[in-house]
Short mmCIF file of N, CA, C and O in Angstrom, two decimals:
data_model
loop_
_atom_site.label_atom_id
_atom_site.label_comp_id
_atom_site.label_asym_id
_atom_site.label_seq_id
_atom_site.Cartn_x
_atom_site.Cartn_y
_atom_site.Cartn_z
N MET A 270 111.89 91.50 81.60
CA MET A 270 111.00 91.83 81.99
C MET A 270 109.86 92.81 80.65
O MET A 270 110.31 91.85 79.68
N ALA A 271 108.48 92.65 81.04
CA ALA A 271 107.98 92.86 79.30
C ALA A 271 108.14 93.64 78.76
O ALA A 271 109.09 95.21 78.93
N VAL A 272 107.76 93.17 77.78
CA VAL A 272 107.83 93.91 76.09
C VAL A 272 107.00 94.95 76.24
O VAL A 272 105.46 95.18 76.91
N GLY A 273 107.60 96.30 75.81
CA GLY A 273 106.59 97.82 75.97
C GLY A 273 107.00 98.58 76.47
O GLY A 273 108.58 98.87 76.85
N THR A 274 106.17 99.94 76.94
CA THR A 274 107.48 101.02 77.39
C THR A 274 106.96 100.58 78.58
O THR A 274 106.55 99.82 79.92
N LYS A 275 108.35 101.46 79.50
CA LYS A 275 108.68 101.35 81.01
C LYS A 275 107.42 102.56 81.79
O LYS A 275 107.71 101.40 82.45
N ASP A 276 106.82 102.73 81.35
CA ASP A 276 106.09 103.79 81.75
C ASP A 276 104.86 103.42 81.61
O ASP A 276 104.01 103.73 82.76
N LEU A 277 104.92 102.09 81.22
CA LEU A 277 103.03 101.50 80.75
C LEU A 277 103.30 100.09 81.31
O LEU A 277 101.86 99.19 81.58
N ALA A 278 103.64 99.88 82.98
CA ALA A 278 104.02 98.54 83.28
C ALA A 278 103.03 98.59 83.96
O ALA A 278 102.16 99.72 84.33
N SER A 279 102.63 97.30 84.77
CA SER A 279 101.65 97.16 85.39
C SER A 279 101.57 97.99 86.79
O SER A 279 99.80 98.11 87.23
N GLU A 280 101.94 97.95 87.31
CA GLU A 280 102.68 98.12 88.49
C GLU A 280 102.26 100.29 88.02
O GLU A 280 101.47 100.20 88.88
N GLN A 281 102.61 100.70 87.50
CA GLN A 281 102.57 102.09 87.33
C GLN A 281 101.19 102.31 86.90
O GLN A 281 99.96 102.95 87.24
N LEU A 282 100.15 101.53 86.07
CA LEU A 282 99.08 101.29 85.61
C LEU A 282 98.34 101.42 86.80
O LEU A 282 96.70 101.67 87.17
N ARG A 283 98.44 100.52 87.86
CA ARG A 283 97.83 100.08 88.58
C ARG A 283 97.41 101.16 90.05
O ARG A 283 97.13 101.67 90.70
N GLY A 284 98.70 102.03 89.82
CA GLY A 284 98.81 103.45 91.01
C GLY A 284 97.56 104.81 89.83
O GLY A 284 97.29 105.71 90.82
N LEU A 285 97.55 104.46 88.53
CA LEU A 285 96.51 105.85 88.02
C LEU A 285 95.14 105.80 88.43
O LEU A 285 95.15 104.73 88.03
N ASP A 286 94.70 106.81 87.83
CA ASP A 286 93.18 106.93 88.67
C ASP A 286 92.56 106.76 87.16
O ASP A 286 93.34 106.95 85.73
N ASP A 287 90.95 106.58 86.99
CA ASP A 287 90.37 106.21 85.82
C ASP A 287 91.06 107.30 84.65
O ASP A 287 90.87 106.86 83.40
N GLY A 288 90.02 108.70 85.35
CA GLY A 288 90.37 109.23 84.25
C GLY A 288 92.11 109.19 83.44
O GLY A 288 92.56 109.54 81.88
N ARG A 289 93.00 109.32 83.85
CA ARG A 289 94.22 109.12 83.82
C ARG A 289 94.73 108.18 82.90
O ARG A 289 95.31 107.49 81.46
N LEU A 290 94.26 106.60 82.99
CA LEU A 290 93.65 105.51 81.96
C LEU A 290 93.50 105.53 81.14
O LEU A 290 94.20 104.99 80.20
N ALA A 291 92.30 106.39 80.80
CA ALA A 291 91.50 106.67 79.48
C ALA A 291 92.71 107.79 78.84
O ALA A 291 92.62 106.95 77.64
N ASP A 292 93.04 108.66 79.01
CA ASP A 292 94.26 109.03 78.77
C ASP A 292 95.74 108.30 78.31
O ASP A 292 95.22 109.02 76.80
N GLU A 293 95.88 107.70 79.40
CA GLU A 293 96.73 106.14 78.60
C GLU A 293 96.81 105.39 77.11
O GLU A 293 97.39 105.60 76.01
N LEU A 294 95.25 105.05 77.48
CA LEU A 294 95.04 104.66 76.12
C LEU A 294 94.76 104.80 74.68
O LEU A 294 95.23 104.78 73.91
N LYS A 295 93.97 106.11 75.03
CA LYS A 295 94.03 107.44 73.63
C LYS A 295 95.84 107.33 73.17
O LYS A 295 95.85 107.48 71.67
N LYS A 296 96.33 107.86 73.82
CA LYS A 296 97.42 107.95 73.38
C LYS A 296 98.15 106.41 72.69
O LYS A 296 98.61 106.38 72.00
N ALA A 297 98.14 105.94 73.29
CA ALA A 297 98.49 104.52 72.61
C ALA A 297 98.01 103.60 72.38
O ALA A 297 98.29 103.60 71.02
N LYS A 298 96.51 104.30 71.27
CA LYS A 298 96.08 103.78 70.32
C LYS A 298 96.46 105.02 69.35
O LYS A 298 96.80 104.74 68.23
N GLU A 299 96.35 106.29 69.29
CA GLU A 299 96.97 107.04 68.42
C GLU A 299 98.39 106.64 67.45
O GLU A 299 98.38 106.95 67.16
N GLU A 300 99.09 106.20 69.15
CA GLU A 300 100.56 105.68 68.05
C GLU A 300 100.62 104.68 67.70
O GLU A 300 101.23 104.63 66.68
N LEU A 301 99.39 103.78 68.06
CA LEU A 301 99.58 102.26 67.03
C LEU A 301 99.15 102.22 65.88
O LEU A 301 99.51 102.44 64.92
N PHE A 302 98.01 103.50 65.45
CA PHE A 302 97.77 104.16 64.39
C PHE A 302 98.52 105.11 63.66
O PHE A 302 98.73 105.02 62.47
N ASN A 303 99.32 105.71 64.20
CA ASN A 303 100.59 106.06 63.69
C ASN A 303 102.17 105.33 63.08
O ASN A 303 102.62 105.35 61.73
N LEU A 304 102.13 104.48 63.56
CA LEU A 304 102.56 103.33 63.70
C LEU A 304 102.38 102.74 62.11
O LEU A 304 103.17 102.16 61.21
N ARG A 305 101.42 102.22 62.31
CA ARG A 305 100.66 101.20 60.77
C ARG A 305 100.88 101.77 59.88
O ARG A 305 100.50 101.65 59.15
N PHE A 306 100.15 103.26 60.18
CA PHE A 306 100.41 104.42 59.01
C PHE A 306 101.44 104.44 58.45
O PHE A 306 102.25 103.86 56.96
N GLN A 307 102.83 104.45 59.09
CA GLN A 307 104.72 104.20 58.82
C GLN A 307 104.61 103.00 58.35
O GLN A 307 105.29 103.09 57.39
N SER A 308 103.88 101.90 58.75
CA SER A 308 104.22 100.52 58.63
C SER A 308 103.05 100.68 56.31
O SER A 308 104.25 99.97 55.86
N ALA A 309 102.67 101.04 56.74
CA ALA A 309 102.07 100.87 55.46
C ALA A 309 102.88 101.98 54.04
O ALA A 309 103.23 101.18 52.89
N THR A 310 102.86 103.01 54.57
CA THR A 310 103.96 103.59 54.30
C THR A 310 105.08 103.39 53.56
O THR A 310 106.42 104.05 52.37
N GLY A 311 105.59 102.47 54.21
CA GLY A 311 107.19 101.55 53.88
C GLY A 311 108.06 102.05 55.00
O GLY A 311 109.66 102.95 54.54
N GLN A 312 107.46 103.23 56.19
CA GLN A 312 108.66 104.65 56.81
C GLN A 312 108.93 104.23 58.11
O GLN A 312 109.53 104.34 58.32
N LEU A 313 108.02 103.08 58.59
CA LEU A 313 108.37 102.10 59.97
C LEU A 313 110.33 101.51 60.38
O LEU A 313 110.34 100.68 59.44
N ASP A 314 110.84 102.12 60.97
CA ASP A 314 111.88 101.75 61.50
C ASP A 314 112.11 100.45 61.67
O ASP A 314 112.81 99.02 61.70
N ASN A 315 111.33 100.45 63.08
CA ASN A 315 110.91 99.56 64.05
C ASN A 315 109.55 98.62 64.89
O ASN A 315 108.77 99.37 65.20
N HIS A 316 109.99 98.05 63.69
CA HIS A 316 108.47 96.60 63.74
C HIS A 316 108.31 96.05 65.01
O HIS A 316 107.35 96.09 65.56
N GLY A 317 109.48 96.29 66.33
CA GLY A 317 109.50 95.62 67.52
C GLY A 317 107.61 96.70 68.36
O GLY A 317 107.25 96.12 69.47
N ARG A 318 108.49 97.77 68.12
CA ARG A 318 107.62 99.24 68.96
C ARG A 318 105.56 98.80 68.40
O ARG A 318 105.15 98.85 69.49
N LEU A 319 105.96 98.22 67.35
CA LEU A 319 104.17 97.88 67.23
C LEU A 319 103.67 96.98 67.53
O LEU A 319 102.31 97.58 68.67
N ARG A 320 103.71 95.63 67.99
CA ARG A 320 103.84 94.97 68.90
C ARG A 320 104.14 94.87 70.41
O ARG A 320 102.81 94.95 71.82
N ALA A 321 104.63 96.15 70.75
CA ALA A 321 104.97 96.73 72.58
C ALA A 321 103.89 97.75 72.12
O ALA A 321 102.82 97.89 74.09
N VAL A 322 103.74 98.37 71.42
CA VAL A 322 102.78 99.43 72.11
C VAL A 322 100.85 98.39 71.94
O VAL A 322 100.47 98.88 72.68
N LYS A 323 101.03 97.67 71.66
CA LYS A 323 99.56 96.70 71.26
C LYS A 323 99.04 95.93 72.56
O LYS A 323 98.68 96.04 73.13
N LYS A 324 100.84 95.43 73.40
CA LYS A 324 100.82 94.90 74.08
C LYS A 324 100.87 96.33 75.62
O LYS A 324 99.73 95.38 76.56
N ASP A 325 101.03 97.34 75.65
CA ASP A 325 100.48 98.11 76.33
C ASP A 325 98.75 97.84 76.23
O ASP A 325 98.38 98.44 76.91
N ILE A 326 98.52 98.80 75.16
CA ILE A 326 97.59 99.02 75.48
C ILE A 326 96.28 97.51 75.74
O ILE A 326 94.93 97.82 75.78
N ALA A 327 97.09 96.37 75.40
CA ALA A 327 96.15 95.01 76.30
C ALA A 327 96.32 95.07 77.34
O ALA A 327 95.58 95.22 78.61
N ARG A 328 97.60 96.11 77.86
CA ARG A 328 98.02 95.76 80.08
C ARG A 328 96.46 97.61 80.32
O ARG A 328 95.84 96.99 81.31
N ILE A 329 96.33 98.54 79.35
CA ILE A 329 95.76 99.44 80.03
C ILE A 329 93.87 98.64 79.81
O ILE A 329 93.26 99.00 80.74
N TYR A 330 94.00 97.79 78.86
CA TYR A 330 92.14 97.48 78.77
C TYR A 330 91.91 96.13 80.07
O TYR A 330 90.80 96.05 80.36
N THR A 331 92.80 95.41 80.17
CA THR A 331 93.05 94.50 81.28
C THR A 331 93.32 95.73 82.90
O THR A 331 92.28 94.87 83.32
N GLU A 332 94.03 96.15 82.75
CA GLU A 332 93.13 96.63 84.35
C GLU A 332 92.34 97.71 84.46
O GLU A 332 91.32 97.47 85.56
N MET A 333 91.35 98.22 83.32
CA MET A 333 90.46 98.97 83.40
C MET A 333 89.04 97.89 83.33
O MET A 333 88.37 97.94 84.16
N ARG A 334 89.26 96.21 83.13
CA ARG A 334 88.47 95.63 83.57
C ARG A 334 88.51 94.61 84.37
O ARG A 334 87.66 94.50 85.08
N GLU A 335 89.49 94.97 85.29
CA GLU A 335 89.75 94.56 85.99
C GLU A 335 88.58 95.43 87.83
O GLU A 335 88.57 94.78 87.93
N ARG A 336 89.30 96.35 87.60
CA ARG A 336 88.06 97.40 88.07
C ARG A 336 87.30 97.26 87.75
O ARG A 336 86.01 97.33 88.84
N GLU A 337 86.49 97.29 86.70
CA GLU A 337 85.32 96.85 86.70
C GLU A 337 84.41 96.09 87.09
O GLU A 337 83.24 96.41 87.37
N LEU A 338 85.00 94.88 87.34
CA LEU A 338 84.66 93.27 87.84
C LEU A 338 84.76 93.81 89.06
O LEU A 338 84.27 93.01 90.21
N GLY A 339 85.54 94.10 89.73
CA GLY A 339 85.86 94.55 91.77
C GLY A 339 87.22 93.70 91.69
O GLY A 339 87.77 93.49 92.70
N ILE A 340 87.96 93.48 90.30
CA ILE A 340 89.23 92.46 91.09
C ILE A 340 90.40 93.35 91.18
O ILE A 340 90.91 93.34 92.30
N GLY A 341 90.79 94.13 90.89
CA GLY A 341 91.27 95.02 90.71
C GLY A 341 90.77 96.45 91.35
O GLY A 341 89.43 96.60 91.28
N SER A 342 91.42 97.81 91.94
CA SER A 342 91.35 99.17 92.10
C SER A 342 91.25 100.44 91.91
O SER A 342 93.06 99.74 91.72
N PRO A 343 91.17 101.16 92.30
CA PRO A 343 91.46 102.29 91.51
C PRO A 343 92.78 103.16 92.82
O PRO A 343 92.21 102.26 94.28
N PRO A 344 93.57 103.91 92.53
CA PRO A 344 93.99 104.00 93.63
C PRO A 344 93.75 104.60 94.50
O PRO A 344 92.28 104.92 94.96
N ALA A 345 93.98 104.12 95.71
CA ALA A 345 93.44 104.53 96.93
C ALA A 345 94.00 106.11 97.47
O ALA A 345 94.59 106.57 97.80
N ALA A 346 92.09 106.71 97.78
CA ALA A 346 92.63 107.58 98.34
C ALA A 346 91.91 108.18 99.68
O ALA A 346 91.65 106.95 99.90
N PRO A 347 93.00 108.99 100.28
CA PRO A 347 92.43 108.95 101.75
C PRO A 347 91.02 108.70 102.21
O PRO A 347 89.93 109.42 101.67
N LYS A 348 91.03 107.78 102.65
CA LYS A 348 89.64 108.11 103.25
C LYS A 348 88.60 108.11 104.58
O LYS A 348 89.60 108.64 105.41
N ALA A 349 87.79 109.03 104.25
CA ALA A 349 87.76 110.29 105.13
C ALA A 349 86.71 109.11 106.45
O ALA A 349 85.77 108.85 105.83
N VAL A 350 87.31 109.19 107.19
CA VAL A 350 86.24 108.72 108.70
C VAL A 350 84.76 109.07 109.10
O VAL A 350 84.89 110.14 108.87
N PRO A 351 84.01 108.50 108.52
CA PRO A 351 82.97 108.93 108.77
C PRO A 351 82.33 109.27 110.31
O PRO A 351 83.07 108.54 111.48
N ALA A 352 82.03 110.53 110.88
CA ALA A 352 82.52 110.47 112.30
C ALA A 352 81.12 109.63 113.03
O ALA A 352 82.08 109.26 114.53
N GLU A 353 80.23 108.39 112.73
CA GLU A 353 79.78 107.99 113.05
C GLU A 353 80.43 106.57 114.02
O GLU A 353 80.52 105.90 114.55
N ALA A 354 81.16 106.37 112.96
CA ALA A 354 82.53 105.13 113.03
C ALA A 354 83.73 105.69 114.29
O ALA A 354 83.60 105.17 115.02
N SER A 355 83.78 106.86 114.29
CA SER A 355 84.87 107.29 114.91
C SER A 355 84.19 107.34 116.24
O SER A 355 85.09 106.54 117.53
N ASP A 356 82.61 107.60 116.26
CA ASP A 356 82.28 107.83 118.02
C ASP A 356 81.57 106.02 118.16
O ASP A 356 82.49 105.86 119.27
N LYS A 357 81.77 105.24 117.15
CA LYS A 357 81.76 103.80 117.93
C LYS A 357 83.01 103.62 118.66
O LYS A 357 83.00 102.05 119.39
N LYS A 358 84.24 103.38 117.59
CA LYS A 358 85.16 103.32 117.68
C LYS A 358 85.87 104.01 119.40
O LYS A 358 86.73 103.44 120.00
N ALA A 359 85.10 104.97 119.50
CA ALA A 359 85.24 106.02 120.80
C ALA A 359 84.93 104.94 121.80
O ALA A 359 85.77 105.00 122.94
N GLU A 360 83.97 104.76 121.90
CA GLU A 360 83.08 104.24 123.15
C GLU A 360 83.00 102.42 123.30
O GLU A 360 83.91 102.35 123.91
N LYS A 361 84.29 101.81 121.97
CA LYS A 361 84.51 100.86 122.15
C LYS A 361 85.75 100.75 122.92
O LYS A 361 86.16 100.11 123.55
N ALA A 362 86.70 101.94 122.83
CA ALA A 362 87.78 102.51 123.53
C ALA A 362 87.30 102.70 125.13
O ALA A 362 88.03 102.19 125.92
N ALA A 363 86.42 103.26 125.07
CA ALA A 363 86.26 103.60 126.48
C ALA A 363 85.67 102.35 127.42
O ALA A 363 86.18 102.88 128.53
N LYS A 364 85.08 101.95 126.26
CA LYS A 364 84.37 100.69 127.14
C LYS A 364 85.50 99.41 127.71
O LYS A 364 85.38 99.51 129.04
N LYS A 365 86.24 99.34 126.92
CA LYS A 365 87.54 98.15 127.72
C LYS A 365 88.44 99.16 128.13
O LYS A 365 88.82 98.23 129.07
N ALA A 366 88.29 100.31 128.40
CA ALA A 366 89.73 101.21 129.14
C ALA A 366 88.67 100.93 130.77
O ALA A 366 89.79 100.62 131.36
N GLU A 367 87.31 101.12 130.59
CA GLU A 367 86.75 100.35 131.16
C GLU A 367 86.69 99.16 132.89
O GLU A 367 86.80 99.53 133.70
N LYS A 368 86.60 98.25 131.55
CA LYS A 368 86.90 97.04 132.38
C LYS A 368 88.25 96.53 132.26
O LYS A 368 88.07 96.02 133.71
N LYS A 369 89.20 97.12 132.29
CA LYS A 369 90.73 97.15 132.39
C LYS A 369 90.59 97.97 134.44
O LYS A 369 91.30 97.14 134.54
N SER A 370 90.24 98.63 134.48
CA SER A 370 90.56 99.41 135.21
C SER A 370 89.38 99.35 136.73
O SER A 370 89.65 99.46 137.48
N ALA A 371 88.21 98.60 135.97
CA ALA A 371 87.96 97.41 136.99
C ALA A 371 88.60 96.10 137.87
O ALA A 371 88.29 95.59 138.75
N LYS A 372 89.14 95.69 136.64
CA LYS A 372 90.19 94.40 136.83
C LYS A 372 91.11 94.63 137.47
O LYS A 372 90.94 94.25 138.98
N THR A 373 91.48 95.68 137.61
CA THR A 373 92.41 96.51 138.08
C THR A 373 91.82 96.56 139.71
O THR A 373 92.88 96.21 140.59
N ALA A 374 90.86 98.11 139.52
CA ALA A 374 90.42 97.89 140.91
C ALA A 374 90.02 96.60 141.69
O ALA A 374 90.29 96.81 142.97
N VAL A 375 89.83 95.46 141.48
CA VAL A 375 89.51 94.46 142.07
C VAL A 375 90.57 93.54 142.15
O VAL A 375 90.94 93.25 143.61
N ALA A 376 91.99 93.95 141.59
CA ALA A 376 93.03 92.94 141.90
C ALA A 376 93.38 93.28 143.20
O ALA A 376 93.91 93.10 143.84
N ALA A 377 92.87 95.47 143.09
CA ALA A 377 93.80 96.26 144.13
C ALA A 377 93.05 95.98 145.17
O ALA A 377 93.55 95.99 146.40
N ASP A 378 91.34 95.68 144.90
CA ASP A 378 91.39 94.97 146.48
C ASP A 378 91.01 93.89 147.28
O ASP A 378 91.65 93.00 148.52
N GLU A 379 91.75 93.00 146.15
CA GLU A 379 92.33 91.49 146.58
C GLU A 379 93.28 91.28 148.03
O GLU A 379 93.59 91.00 148.41
N GLU A 380 94.13 92.75 147.08
CA GLU A 380 95.14 92.66 147.64
C GLU A 380 95.77 93.57 148.80
O GLU A 380 96.34 92.85 150.13
N ALA A 381 94.87 94.58 149.37
CA ALA A 381 94.92 95.00 150.28
C ALA A 381 93.75 94.04 151.51
O ALA A 381 93.98 93.91 152.38
N GLN A 382 92.80 93.25 150.85
CA GLN A 382 92.21 92.60 151.91
C GLN A 382 93.41 90.64 152.20
O GLN A 382 93.17 91.32 153.23
N ALA A 383 94.07 91.20 151.46
CA ALA A 383 95.34 89.86 151.48
C ALA A 383 96.50 90.36 152.97
O ALA A 383 96.27 91.14 153.43
#
């Protein structure tokens, strides 16, 4: 398992929208600041947490950059089908059904003649 927090795994980051991703980045940076402050004053108990938070920040930046480049994508919102597209699909389906019924009619005529 990757080092870092369980709630900031790459799979969960991909499911977040851009605003939520920016919020997570801000929280992680604040936590890193607090951890560094504790380390400087000698109050830090878990030094591994510094590394984990840094990795979380790197994961967030990576996800943001992938979306920027078009490699990754924001969570899929339900797509609204434009009226034109649905009309075209309906036309295609109607034409296909018409061809199929024409073939069936031709086959029925051939059977009747035989």
